PDB file of C-alpha atoms and ligand atoms in Angstrom:
ATOM      1  CA  MET A 664      -8.414  -3.228  15.544  1.00  0.00           C
ATOM      2  CA  ASN A 665      -8.106   0.309  17.384  1.00  0.00           C
ATOM      3  CA  ASN A 666     -11.871   2.179  17.301  1.00  0.00           C
ATOM      4  CA  THR A 667     -10.408   5.313  16.396  1.00  0.00           C
ATOM      5  CA  PRO A 668     -11.530   6.209  13.128  1.00  0.00           C
ATOM      6  CA  LEU A 669      -8.351   7.903  11.228  1.00  0.00           C
ATOM      7  CA  LEU A 670      -9.127   6.768   7.816  1.00  0.00           C
ATOM      8  CA  GLU A 671     -12.993   6.035   6.720  1.00  0.00           C
ATOM      9  CA  VAL A 672     -14.206   5.330   3.624  1.00  0.00           C
ATOM     10  CA  GLU A 673     -17.277   5.333   2.689  1.00  0.00           C
ATOM     11  CA  ARG A 674     -19.815   3.961   0.137  1.00  0.00           C
ATOM     12  CA  LEU A 675     -16.807   3.792  -2.148  1.00  0.00           C
ATOM     13  CA  THR A 676     -17.778   2.647  -6.477  1.00  0.00           C
ATOM     14  CA  HIS A 677     -15.917   2.828  -9.035  1.00  0.00           C
ATOM     15  CA  ILE A 678     -16.447   2.096 -12.390  1.00  0.00           C
ATOM     16  CA  TYR A 679     -13.835   2.175 -15.358  1.00  0.00           C
ATOM     17  CA  ARG A 680     -15.529   2.832 -18.734  1.00  0.00           C
ATOM     18  CA  ARG A 681     -14.001   2.247 -21.945  1.00  0.00           C
ATOM     19  CA  GLY A 682     -16.156   3.053 -24.950  1.00  0.00           C
ATOM     20  CA  ARG A 683     -19.740   3.482 -24.730  1.00  0.00           C
ATOM     21  CA  LYS A 684     -20.345  -0.475 -23.255  1.00  0.00           C
ATOM     22  CA  GLU A 685     -17.316  -1.501 -21.627  1.00  0.00           C
ATOM     23  CA  GLU A 686     -17.248  -0.945 -17.507  1.00  0.00           C
ATOM     24  CA  THR A 687     -15.480  -2.575 -15.266  1.00  0.00           C
ATOM     25  CA  LEU A 688     -17.254  -2.184 -11.640  1.00  0.00           C
ATOM     26  CA  ALA A 689     -13.644  -1.936  -9.859  1.00  0.00           C
ATOM     27  CA  LEU A 690     -15.263  -1.142  -6.618  1.00  0.00           C
ATOM     28  CA  ASP A 691     -18.799  -1.730  -5.219  1.00  0.00           C
ATOM     29  CA  GLN A 692     -19.994   0.152  -2.334  1.00  0.00           C
ATOM     30  CA  LEU A 693     -16.929  -0.404  -0.759  1.00  0.00           C
ATOM     31  CA  SER A 694     -17.498   0.971   3.430  1.00  0.00           C
ATOM     32  CA  PHE A 695     -15.135   0.736   6.409  1.00  0.00           C
ATOM     33  CA  SER A 696     -13.309   2.634   8.972  1.00  0.00           C
ATOM     34  CA  LEU A 697      -9.875   2.107  10.552  1.00  0.00           C
ATOM     35  CA  GLY A 698      -7.931   3.231  13.127  1.00  0.00           C
ATOM     36  CA  PRO A 699      -4.005   3.354  13.656  1.00  0.00           C
ATOM     37  CA  GLY A 700      -1.898   0.335  12.929  1.00  0.00           C
ATOM     38  CA  LEU A 701      -0.775  -1.975  10.106  1.00  0.00           C
ATOM     39  CA  TYR A 702      -3.200  -3.478   8.040  1.00  0.00           C
ATOM     40  CA  GLY A 703      -2.935  -6.081   5.093  1.00  0.00           C
ATOM     41  CA  LEU A 704      -5.648  -5.760   2.019  1.00  0.00           C
ATOM     42  CA  LEU A 705      -5.525  -8.819   0.857  1.00  0.00           C
ATOM     43  CA  GLY A 706      -7.107 -10.225  -2.311  1.00  0.00           C
ATOM     44  CA  PRO A 707      -6.650 -11.580  -5.203  1.00  0.00           C
ATOM     45  CA  ASN A 708      -5.559 -10.169  -8.740  1.00  0.00           C
ATOM     46  CA  GLY A 709      -8.907  -7.691  -9.509  1.00  0.00           C
ATOM     47  CA  ALA A 710     -10.183  -7.499  -6.429  1.00  0.00           C
ATOM     48  CA  GLY A 711      -9.711  -4.199  -6.894  1.00  0.00           C
ATOM     49  CA  LYS A 712      -6.648  -3.426  -4.510  1.00  0.00           C
ATOM     50  CA  SER A 713      -4.371  -0.578  -6.478  1.00  0.00           C
ATOM     51  CA  THR A 714      -8.376   1.234  -7.751  1.00  0.00           C
ATOM     52  CA  LEU A 715      -8.846   1.858  -3.650  1.00  0.00           C
ATOM     53  CA  LEU A 716      -5.575   3.241  -2.591  1.00  0.00           C
ATOM     54  CA  ASN A 717      -4.884   5.017  -5.532  1.00  0.00           C
ATOM     55  CA  ILE A 718      -8.313   6.453  -4.806  1.00  0.00           C
ATOM     56  CA  ILE A 719      -7.045   6.867  -1.116  1.00  0.00           C
ATOM     57  CA  THR A 720      -4.445   8.719  -2.341  1.00  0.00           C
ATOM     58  CA  CYS A 721      -6.639  11.018  -4.623  1.00  0.00           C
ATOM     59  CA  SER A 722      -4.856   9.626  -8.037  1.00  0.00           C
ATOM     60  CA  LEU A 723      -7.847   8.945  -8.995  1.00  0.00           C
ATOM     61  CA  THR A 724     -11.570   9.978  -8.256  1.00  0.00           C
ATOM     62  CA  PRO A 725     -14.013   7.530  -7.418  1.00  0.00           C
ATOM     63  CA  THR A 726     -17.532   7.261  -9.528  1.00  0.00           C
ATOM     64  CA  SER A 727     -19.426   7.956  -6.038  1.00  0.00           C
ATOM     65  CA  GLY A 728     -18.619   7.616  -2.022  1.00  0.00           C
ATOM     66  CA  ARG A 729     -15.811   9.370  -0.244  1.00  0.00           C
ATOM     67  CA  VAL A 730     -12.632   8.916   1.737  1.00  0.00           C
ATOM     68  CA  ARG A 731     -12.077  10.752   4.956  1.00  0.00           C
ATOM     69  CA  TRP A 732      -8.527  10.955   7.155  1.00  0.00           C
ATOM     70  CA  ASN A 733      -8.543  12.410  10.402  1.00  0.00           C
ATOM     71  CA  GLY A 734     -12.637  13.461   9.756  1.00  0.00           C
ATOM     72  CA  SER A 735     -12.048  15.451   7.137  1.00  0.00           C
ATOM     73  CA  THR A 736     -12.998  14.541   2.989  1.00  0.00           C
ATOM     74  CA  ILE A 737      -9.509  13.822   1.437  1.00  0.00           C
ATOM     75  CA  SER A 738      -9.382  16.031  -2.063  1.00  0.00           C
ATOM     76  CA  PRO A 739      -5.630  16.284  -4.142  1.00  0.00           C
ATOM     77  CA  LEU A 740      -6.371  20.009  -3.255  1.00  0.00           C
ATOM     78  CA  ARG A 741      -5.335  19.923   0.726  1.00  0.00           C
ATOM     79  CA  THR A 742      -1.640  20.044   1.106  1.00  0.00           C
ATOM     80  CA  GLY A 743      -2.061  18.821   4.192  1.00  0.00           C
ATOM     81  CA  PHE A 744      -2.709  15.210   3.341  1.00  0.00           C
ATOM     82  CA  ARG A 745      -0.484  15.668   0.821  1.00  0.00           C
ATOM     83  CA  ARG A 746       2.179  15.934   3.246  1.00  0.00           C
ATOM     84  CA  GLU A 747       0.473  13.543   5.334  1.00  0.00           C
ATOM     85  CA  LEU A 748       0.703  10.854   2.733  1.00  0.00           C
ATOM     86  CA  GLY A 749       3.451   8.118   1.330  1.00  0.00           C
ATOM     87  CA  TYR A 750       2.431   6.052  -0.810  1.00  0.00           C
ATOM     88  CA  MET A 751       3.863   3.167  -3.262  1.00  0.00           C
ATOM     89  CA  PRO A 752       2.265   2.997  -5.723  1.00  0.00           C
ATOM     90  CA  GLN A 753       1.991  -0.799  -7.849  1.00  0.00           C
ATOM     91  CA  GLN A 754       3.680   0.971 -11.260  1.00  0.00           C
ATOM     92  CA  GLN A 755       5.888   3.100 -10.982  1.00  0.00           C
ATOM     93  CA  THR A 756       8.686   4.312 -13.927  1.00  0.00           C
ATOM     94  CA  LEU A 757      12.018   4.948 -13.168  1.00  0.00           C
ATOM     95  CA  TYR A 758      14.473   7.051 -14.620  1.00  0.00           C
ATOM     96  CA  ASP A 759      16.954   4.080 -15.306  1.00  0.00           C
ATOM     97  CA  THR A 760      19.635   7.696 -15.907  1.00  0.00           C
ATOM     98  CA  PHE A 761      18.554   8.720 -12.435  1.00  0.00           C
ATOM     99  CA  THR A 762      21.087   8.157  -9.387  1.00  0.00           C
ATOM    100  CA  GLY A 763      19.686   6.914  -6.499  1.00  0.00           C
ATOM    101  CA  TYR A 764      19.981  10.092  -4.640  1.00  0.00           C
ATOM    102  CA  ARG A 765      18.425  12.437  -7.756  1.00  0.00           C
ATOM    103  CA  PHE A 766      15.705   9.565  -7.408  1.00  0.00           C
ATOM    104  CA  LEU A 767      14.789  10.655  -3.908  1.00  0.00           C
ATOM    105  CA  ALA A 768      15.174  14.047  -3.807  1.00  0.00           C
ATOM    106  CA  TYR A 769      13.378  14.595  -6.407  1.00  0.00           C
ATOM    107  CA  LEU A 770      10.388  13.079  -4.615  1.00  0.00           C
ATOM    108  CA  CYS A 771      11.742  15.494  -1.859  1.00  0.00           C
ATOM    109  CA  ALA A 772      11.007  18.120  -4.533  1.00  0.00           C
ATOM    110  CA  LEU A 773       7.611  16.761  -5.697  1.00  0.00           C
ATOM    111  CA  LYS A 774       6.435  17.320  -2.380  1.00  0.00           C
ATOM    112  CA  GLU A 775       7.585  20.094  -0.844  1.00  0.00           C
ATOM    113  CA  LEU A 776      10.286  19.723   1.482  1.00  0.00           C
ATOM    114  CA  PRO A 777      12.113  22.760   2.290  1.00  0.00           C
ATOM    115  CA  ALA A 778      15.613  22.357   0.001  1.00  0.00           C
ATOM    116  CA  LYS A 779      17.529  22.625   2.885  1.00  0.00           C
ATOM    117  CA  GLN A 780      16.684  19.171   4.594  1.00  0.00           C
ATOM    118  CA  ILE A 781      16.771  16.921   1.483  1.00  0.00           C
ATOM    119  CA  PRO A 782      19.983  15.902   1.666  1.00  0.00           C
ATOM    120  CA  ALA A 783      19.710  14.573   5.459  1.00  0.00           C
ATOM    121  CA  GLU A 784      15.477  13.733   4.452  1.00  0.00           C
ATOM    122  CA  VAL A 785      17.209  11.374   1.186  1.00  0.00           C
ATOM    123  CA  GLU A 786      19.916   9.800   3.957  1.00  0.00           C
ATOM    124  CA  ARG A 787      17.143   8.715   6.176  1.00  0.00           C
ATOM    125  CA  ALA A 788      14.971   7.382   4.012  1.00  0.00           C
ATOM    126  CA  ALA A 789      17.393   5.208   2.223  1.00  0.00           C
ATOM    127  CA  ALA A 790      19.228   4.358   5.850  1.00  0.00           C
ATOM    128  CA  LEU A 791      15.830   2.701   6.746  1.00  0.00           C
ATOM    129  CA  VAL A 792      15.339   0.442   3.253  1.00  0.00           C
ATOM    130  CA  ASN A 793      19.246  -0.550   3.542  1.00  0.00           C
ATOM    131  CA  LEU A 794      20.429   1.683   0.439  1.00  0.00           C
ATOM    132  CA  SER A 795      22.864   4.038   1.909  1.00  0.00           C
ATOM    133  CA  GLY A 796      25.774   3.190   0.569  1.00  0.00           C
ATOM    134  CA  GLU A 797      23.890   2.778  -3.155  1.00  0.00           C
ATOM    135  CA  LEU A 798      22.689   6.412  -3.763  1.00  0.00           C
ATOM    136  CA  THR A 799      25.591   7.134  -6.212  1.00  0.00           C
ATOM    137  CA  LYS A 800      25.118   4.494  -8.488  1.00  0.00           C
ATOM    138  CA  ARG A 801      22.357   4.925 -11.468  1.00  0.00           C
ATOM    139  CA  LEU A 802      18.907   2.939 -11.037  1.00  0.00           C
ATOM    140  CA  SER A 803      20.370   1.565 -14.452  1.00  0.00           C
ATOM    141  CA  ALA A 804      22.454  -0.442 -11.864  1.00  0.00           C
ATOM    142  CA  TYR A 805      19.980  -1.305  -9.146  1.00  0.00           C
ATOM    143  CA  SER A 806      18.166  -4.774  -9.224  1.00  0.00           C
ATOM    144  CA  GLY A 807      14.950  -5.469  -8.594  1.00  0.00           C
ATOM    145  CA  GLY A 808      15.027  -5.715  -4.718  1.00  0.00           C
ATOM    146  CA  MET A 809      16.870  -2.276  -4.661  1.00  0.00           C
ATOM    147  CA  LYS A 810      14.478  -0.286  -6.851  1.00  0.00           C
ATOM    148  CA  GLN A 811      11.941  -1.859  -4.628  1.00  0.00           C
ATOM    149  CA  ARG A 812      13.525  -1.019  -1.517  1.00  0.00           C
ATOM    150  CA  LEU A 813      14.376   2.856  -3.448  1.00  0.00           C
ATOM    151  CA  LEU A 814      10.289   2.702  -4.200  1.00  0.00           C
ATOM    152  CA  ALA A 815       9.602   2.291  -0.357  1.00  0.00           C
ATOM    153  CA  ALA A 816      12.065   5.067   0.960  1.00  0.00           C
ATOM    154  CA  GLY A 817      10.675   7.060  -1.307  1.00  0.00           C
ATOM    155  CA  ALA A 818       7.368   6.772   0.247  1.00  0.00           C
ATOM    156  CA  ILE A 819       8.752   7.260   3.614  1.00  0.00           C
ATOM    157  CA  LEU A 820      10.345  10.571   2.988  1.00  0.00           C
ATOM    158  CA  GLY A 821       8.763  13.739   4.561  1.00  0.00           C
ATOM    159  CA  ASP A 822       8.019  11.325   7.381  1.00  0.00           C
ATOM    160  CA  PRO A 823       4.380  10.636   6.921  1.00  0.00           C
ATOM    161  CA  ARG A 824       1.256   9.438   9.172  1.00  0.00           C
ATOM    162  CA  LEU A 825       0.199   7.306   6.356  1.00  0.00           C
ATOM    163  CA  LEU A 826       2.292   5.094   4.446  1.00  0.00           C
ATOM    164  CA  ILE A 827       0.717   2.853   1.754  1.00  0.00           C
ATOM    165  CA  PHE A 828       2.572   0.309  -0.590  1.00  0.00           C
ATOM    166  CA  ASP A 829       0.850  -1.438  -3.266  1.00  0.00           C
ATOM    167  CA  GLU A 830       2.106  -4.703  -3.508  1.00  0.00           C
ATOM    168  CA  PRO A 831       5.382  -3.990  -1.937  1.00  0.00           C
ATOM    169  CA  THR A 832       7.456  -7.368  -2.186  1.00  0.00           C
ATOM    170  CA  ALA A 833       7.300  -7.697  -6.066  1.00  0.00           C
ATOM    171  CA  GLY A 834      10.334  -8.256  -7.496  1.00  0.00           C
ATOM    172  CA  LEU A 835      12.057  -9.201  -4.074  1.00  0.00           C
ATOM    173  CA  ASP A 836      13.526 -12.944  -3.385  1.00  0.00           C
ATOM    174  CA  PRO A 837      12.147 -14.237  -0.128  1.00  0.00           C
ATOM    175  CA  LYS A 838      15.070 -13.614   2.148  1.00  0.00           C
ATOM    176  CA  GLU A 839      14.015  -9.400   1.023  1.00  0.00           C
ATOM    177  CA  ARG A 840      10.788  -9.855   1.468  1.00  0.00           C
ATOM    178  CA  VAL A 841      11.470 -10.959   5.266  1.00  0.00           C
ATOM    179  CA  ARG A 842      13.915  -7.467   5.639  1.00  0.00           C
ATOM    180  CA  PHE A 843      10.787  -5.612   4.151  1.00  0.00           C
ATOM    181  CA  ARG A 844       8.517  -7.065   6.618  1.00  0.00           C
ATOM    182  CA  ARG A 845      10.536  -6.478   9.303  1.00  0.00           C
ATOM    183  CA  MET A 846      11.104  -2.857   8.010  1.00  0.00           C
ATOM    184  CA  VAL A 847       7.195  -2.362   7.832  1.00  0.00           C
ATOM    185  CA  LYS A 848       6.290  -3.187  11.047  1.00  0.00           C
ATOM    186  CA  ALA A 849       9.035  -0.955  12.401  1.00  0.00           C
ATOM    187  CA  LEU A 850       7.293   1.900  10.284  1.00  0.00           C
ATOM    188  CA  SER A 851       3.718   1.024  11.701  1.00  0.00           C
ATOM    189  CA  GLU A 852       4.916   2.116  15.230  1.00  0.00           C
ATOM    190  CA  ASN A 853       4.273   5.702  15.103  1.00  0.00           C
ATOM    191  CA  ARG A 854       2.195   5.829  12.613  1.00  0.00           C
ATOM    192  CA  MET A 855      -0.795   4.057   9.913  1.00  0.00           C
ATOM    193  CA  VAL A 856       0.698   1.836   7.316  1.00  0.00           C
ATOM    194  CA  VAL A 857      -1.652  -0.381   4.704  1.00  0.00           C
ATOM    195  CA  ILE A 858       0.019  -2.748   2.228  1.00  0.00           C
ATOM    196  CA  ALA A 859      -2.136  -3.831   0.120  1.00  0.00           C
ATOM    197  CA  THR A 860      -0.774  -7.448  -1.453  1.00  0.00           C
ATOM    198  CA  HIS A 861      -2.095 -10.927  -3.057  1.00  0.00           C
ATOM    199  CA  VAL A 862       0.499 -13.000  -0.669  1.00  0.00           C
ATOM    200  CA  VAL A 863      -0.632 -13.484   2.383  1.00  0.00           C
ATOM    201  CA  SER A 864       2.606 -14.024   3.973  1.00  0.00           C
ATOM    202  CA  ASP A 865       3.156 -10.209   3.733  1.00  0.00           C
ATOM    203  CA  VAL A 866       1.466  -9.589   6.130  1.00  0.00           C
ATOM    204  CA  GLU A 867       0.105 -12.792   7.732  1.00  0.00           C
ATOM    205  CA  GLN A 868       2.550 -12.229  11.270  1.00  0.00           C
ATOM    206  CA  VAL A 869       2.929  -8.165  10.842  1.00  0.00           C
ATOM    207  CA  ALA A 870      -0.736  -6.925  10.595  1.00  0.00           C
ATOM    208  CA  ASP A 871      -2.985  -5.787  13.081  1.00  0.00           C
ATOM    209  CA  GLY A 872      -5.997  -5.797  10.569  1.00  0.00           C
ATOM    210  CA  ILE A 873      -6.629  -7.715   7.280  1.00  0.00           C
ATOM    211  CA  LEU A 874      -9.783  -6.340   5.450  1.00  0.00           C
ATOM    212  CA  LEU A 875     -10.177  -9.419   2.693  1.00  0.00           C
ATOM    213  CA  LEU A 876     -11.393  -7.634  -0.732  1.00  0.00           C
ATOM    214  CA  LYS A 877     -13.122  -9.932  -3.659  1.00  0.00           C
ATOM    215  CA  LYS A 878     -14.250  -7.934  -6.304  1.00  0.00           C
ATOM    216  CA  GLY A 879     -14.794  -4.917  -5.052  1.00  0.00           C
ATOM    217  CA  ARG A 880     -16.518  -5.785  -1.816  1.00  0.00           C
ATOM    218  CA  LEU A 881     -15.239  -6.072   1.619  1.00  0.00           C
ATOM    219  CA  VAL A 882     -16.059  -9.744   2.607  1.00  0.00           C
ATOM    220  CA  CYS A 883     -14.674  -9.780   5.794  1.00  0.00           C
ATOM    221  CA  SER A 884     -12.413  -7.443   7.924  1.00  0.00           C
ATOM    222  CA  GLY A 885     -10.328  -8.437  11.710  1.00  0.00           C
ATOM    223  CA  SER A 886      -7.203  -9.255  13.515  1.00  0.00           C
ATOM    224  CA  PRO A 887      -5.022 -12.137  12.002  1.00  0.00           C
ATOM    225  CA  GLU A 888      -6.460 -14.210  15.334  1.00  0.00           C
ATOM    226  CA  GLN A 889     -10.171 -13.256  15.060  1.00  0.00           C
ATOM    227  CA  LEU A 890     -10.369 -14.217  10.870  1.00  0.00           C
ATOM    228  CA  ILE A 891      -8.671 -17.382  11.935  1.00  0.00           C
ATOM    229  CA  GLU A 892     -11.446 -18.489  14.466  1.00  0.00           C
ATOM    230  CA  THR A 893     -14.234 -17.333  12.703  1.00  0.00           C
ATOM    231  CA  TYR A 894     -13.509 -19.673   9.168  1.00  0.00           C
ATOM    232  CA  LEU A 895     -11.371 -22.389  10.585  1.00  0.00           C
ATOM    233  CA  GLY A 896     -11.370 -22.499  14.434  1.00  0.00           C
ATOM    234  CA  GLN A 897      -8.835 -22.362  16.768  1.00  0.00           C
ATOM    235  CA  ASP A 898      -6.071 -24.009  14.606  1.00  0.00           C
ATOM    236  CA  GLY A 899      -5.219 -22.409  11.242  1.00  0.00           C
ATOM    237  CA  SER A 900      -3.268 -19.895   9.371  1.00  0.00           C
ATOM    238  CA  LEU A 901      -4.357 -16.897   7.573  1.00  0.00           C
ATOM    239  CA  GLU A 902      -2.898 -18.634   4.214  1.00  0.00           C
ATOM    240  CA  LYS A 903      -5.884 -21.182   4.945  1.00  0.00           C
ATOM    241  CA  VAL A 904      -8.629 -18.556   5.451  1.00  0.00           C
ATOM    242  CA  TYR A 905      -7.688 -16.626   2.257  1.00  0.00           C
ATOM    243  CA  LEU A 906      -7.401 -19.811   0.344  1.00  0.00           C
ATOM    244  CA  LYS A 907     -11.043 -21.005   1.842  1.00  0.00           C
ATOM    245  CA  ILE A 908     -12.855 -17.685   0.819  1.00  0.00           C
ATOM    246  CA  PHE A 909     -11.006 -17.394  -2.768  1.00  0.00           C
ATOM    247  CA  GLY A 910     -10.469 -21.055  -3.676  1.00  0.00           C
ATOM    248  CA  ASP A 911      -9.275 -21.470  -6.807  1.00  0.00           C
ATOM    249  CA  GLU A 912      -9.451 -17.912  -7.515  1.00  0.00           C
ATOM    250  CA  ALA A 913      -6.643 -17.904  -4.996  1.00  0.00           C
ATOM    251  CA  ASP A 914      -2.659 -17.003  -6.548  1.00  0.00           C
ATOM    252  CA  VAL A 915      -1.215 -18.084  -3.847  1.00  0.00           C
ATOM    253  CA  GLU A 916       2.604 -17.147  -3.784  1.00  0.00           C
ATOM    254  CA  SER A 917       4.580 -18.386  -0.687  1.00  0.00           C
ATOM    255  CA  ASP A 918       7.773 -17.978   0.113  1.00  0.00           C
ATOM    256  CA  SER A 919      10.283 -20.269   2.464  1.00  0.00           C
ATOM    257  CA  ALA A 920       9.971 -17.586   5.596  1.00  0.00           C
TER     258      ALA A 920
HETATM  259  P1  ADP B1378      -5.962  -5.562  -7.814  1.00  0.00           P
HETATM  260  O1  ADP B1378      -5.061  -4.534  -7.276  1.00  0.00           O
HETATM  261  O2  ADP B1378      -6.654  -6.085  -6.653  1.00  0.00           O
HETATM  262  O3  ADP B1378      -5.377  -6.362  -8.927  1.00  0.00           O
HETATM  263  P2  ADP B1378      -7.763  -3.385  -9.529  1.00  0.00           P
HETATM  264  O4  ADP B1378      -7.847  -2.525  -8.940  1.00  0.00           O
HETATM  265  O5  ADP B1378      -5.771  -3.205 -10.276  1.00  0.00           O
HETATM  266  O6  ADP B1378      -7.433  -4.595  -8.671  1.00  0.00           O
HETATM  267  O7  ADP B1378      -8.280  -3.589 -10.463  1.00  0.00           O
HETATM  268  C1  ADP B1378     -10.022  -3.927 -10.107  1.00  0.00           C
HETATM  269  C2  ADP B1378     -10.806  -4.264 -11.611  1.00  0.00           C
HETATM  270  O8  ADP B1378     -10.404  -3.354 -12.506  1.00  0.00           O
HETATM  271  C3  ADP B1378     -10.193  -5.293 -12.226  1.00  0.00           C
HETATM  272  O9  ADP B1378     -11.386  -6.098 -12.943  1.00  0.00           O
HETATM  273  C4  ADP B1378      -9.367  -4.683 -13.382  1.00  0.00           C
HETATM  274  O10 ADP B1378      -9.587  -5.054 -14.577  1.00  0.00           O
HETATM  275  C5  ADP B1378     -10.139  -3.007 -13.552  1.00  0.00           C
HETATM  276  N1  ADP B1378      -9.304  -2.135 -14.079  1.00  0.00           N
HETATM  277  C6  ADP B1378      -8.498  -1.510 -13.108  1.00  0.00           C
HETATM  278  N2  ADP B1378      -7.798  -0.448 -13.762  1.00  0.00           N
HETATM  279  C7  ADP B1378      -8.246  -0.257 -15.010  1.00  0.00           C
HETATM  280  C8  ADP B1378      -8.291   0.848 -16.299  1.00  0.00           C
HETATM  281  N3  ADP B1378      -7.711   1.266 -16.094  1.00  0.00           N
HETATM  282  N4  ADP B1378      -9.290   0.721 -17.199  1.00  0.00           N
HETATM  283  C9  ADP B1378     -10.123  -0.006 -16.964  1.00  0.00           C
HETATM  284  N5  ADP B1378     -10.398  -1.144 -15.933  1.00  0.00           N
HETATM  285  C10 ADP B1378      -9.566  -1.610 -14.587  1.00  0.00           C
HETATM  286 MG1   MG B1379      -3.172  -4.123  -7.240  1.00  0.00          MG
END
C-alpha cells in the first residue's frame, strides 16, 4: 500500500443506542490510514462496514474518534470534502417515476454542479456504467443490475477524488459482476476507491489493499498477496484467508468468474 496518508481513521467508535439498555458496539476503536489506491473492506454481515462508510461520508456522526481526509478532519459542513466525495450507499431509495436521466440530474443538483455542466456530466457518468442508451427510461423499467449501475453512475458524478461503494454488486448477475469489477478498476486509476463487500471475489483481483473487519475491529490489512502469505503461506487465495479468519460466520458467496 502507498504510504502517503489520504484517508486516516483514528480510534473510531460507534455505539447504536435503542432505548436505555439496548446498545450495539458497531465500531470499536478502529484505526487505519490509507494512501491512494483501490481498497476492499471485507467482513461478514454486521462487521461494521456500512457504519464505517456512513461515518466517512458524514452521513453518521461517530460516538468518538475522527476521520481525516487529506490532512483535515472531515465534517458535513466542509463543502470541499463533499465535492471530492462520491458515495454509493448500501441502501438507497430510487424514485420509480424518475427517468435515469432525471435521477442523475437530480444528484448533480444535490452536488451543486453548475446547471450548464449537468447534461454532459450525466452522459459521461452513464457511459462509464454502460447506461447511455437507457437514460430516457423510467426507473420502474430498470432491472436490478441497471439500478445498481445507475447508483454507481450517481457516485461518479462530479469526478470525485474519493469514491465509496457499499455492497455494489448486490443483485448483479455473475456477468455484470465481472463488468462492474473492470469498471471499478478503471475508475481507480486516478482516484481513491473503497469497496465494502462480503463477497471476496468482488475485490480479490482488483484491490491494492484489503481491510478485514470483524465485530467493529480491524483483524488485518495488507495487499491480497501479503494476507495470503501471512495466513496460508505461498499457496492460496483471498477466499481461503477469509474462510480461515471468519470460519462459520463467513457467508460465502461466489460466482463463476
Ligand atoms: P455491515 O455493513 O458490515 O453488515 P453494519 O455497519 O451495518 O455492518 O452493522 C454493524 C452492527 O451495527 C450490526 O450489529 C448491526 O446490527 C448494527 N446496526 C447497524 N445499523 C444499526 C442501526 N441503525 N441501529 C441499530 N443497530 C445498527
Ligand atoms: Mg453493510
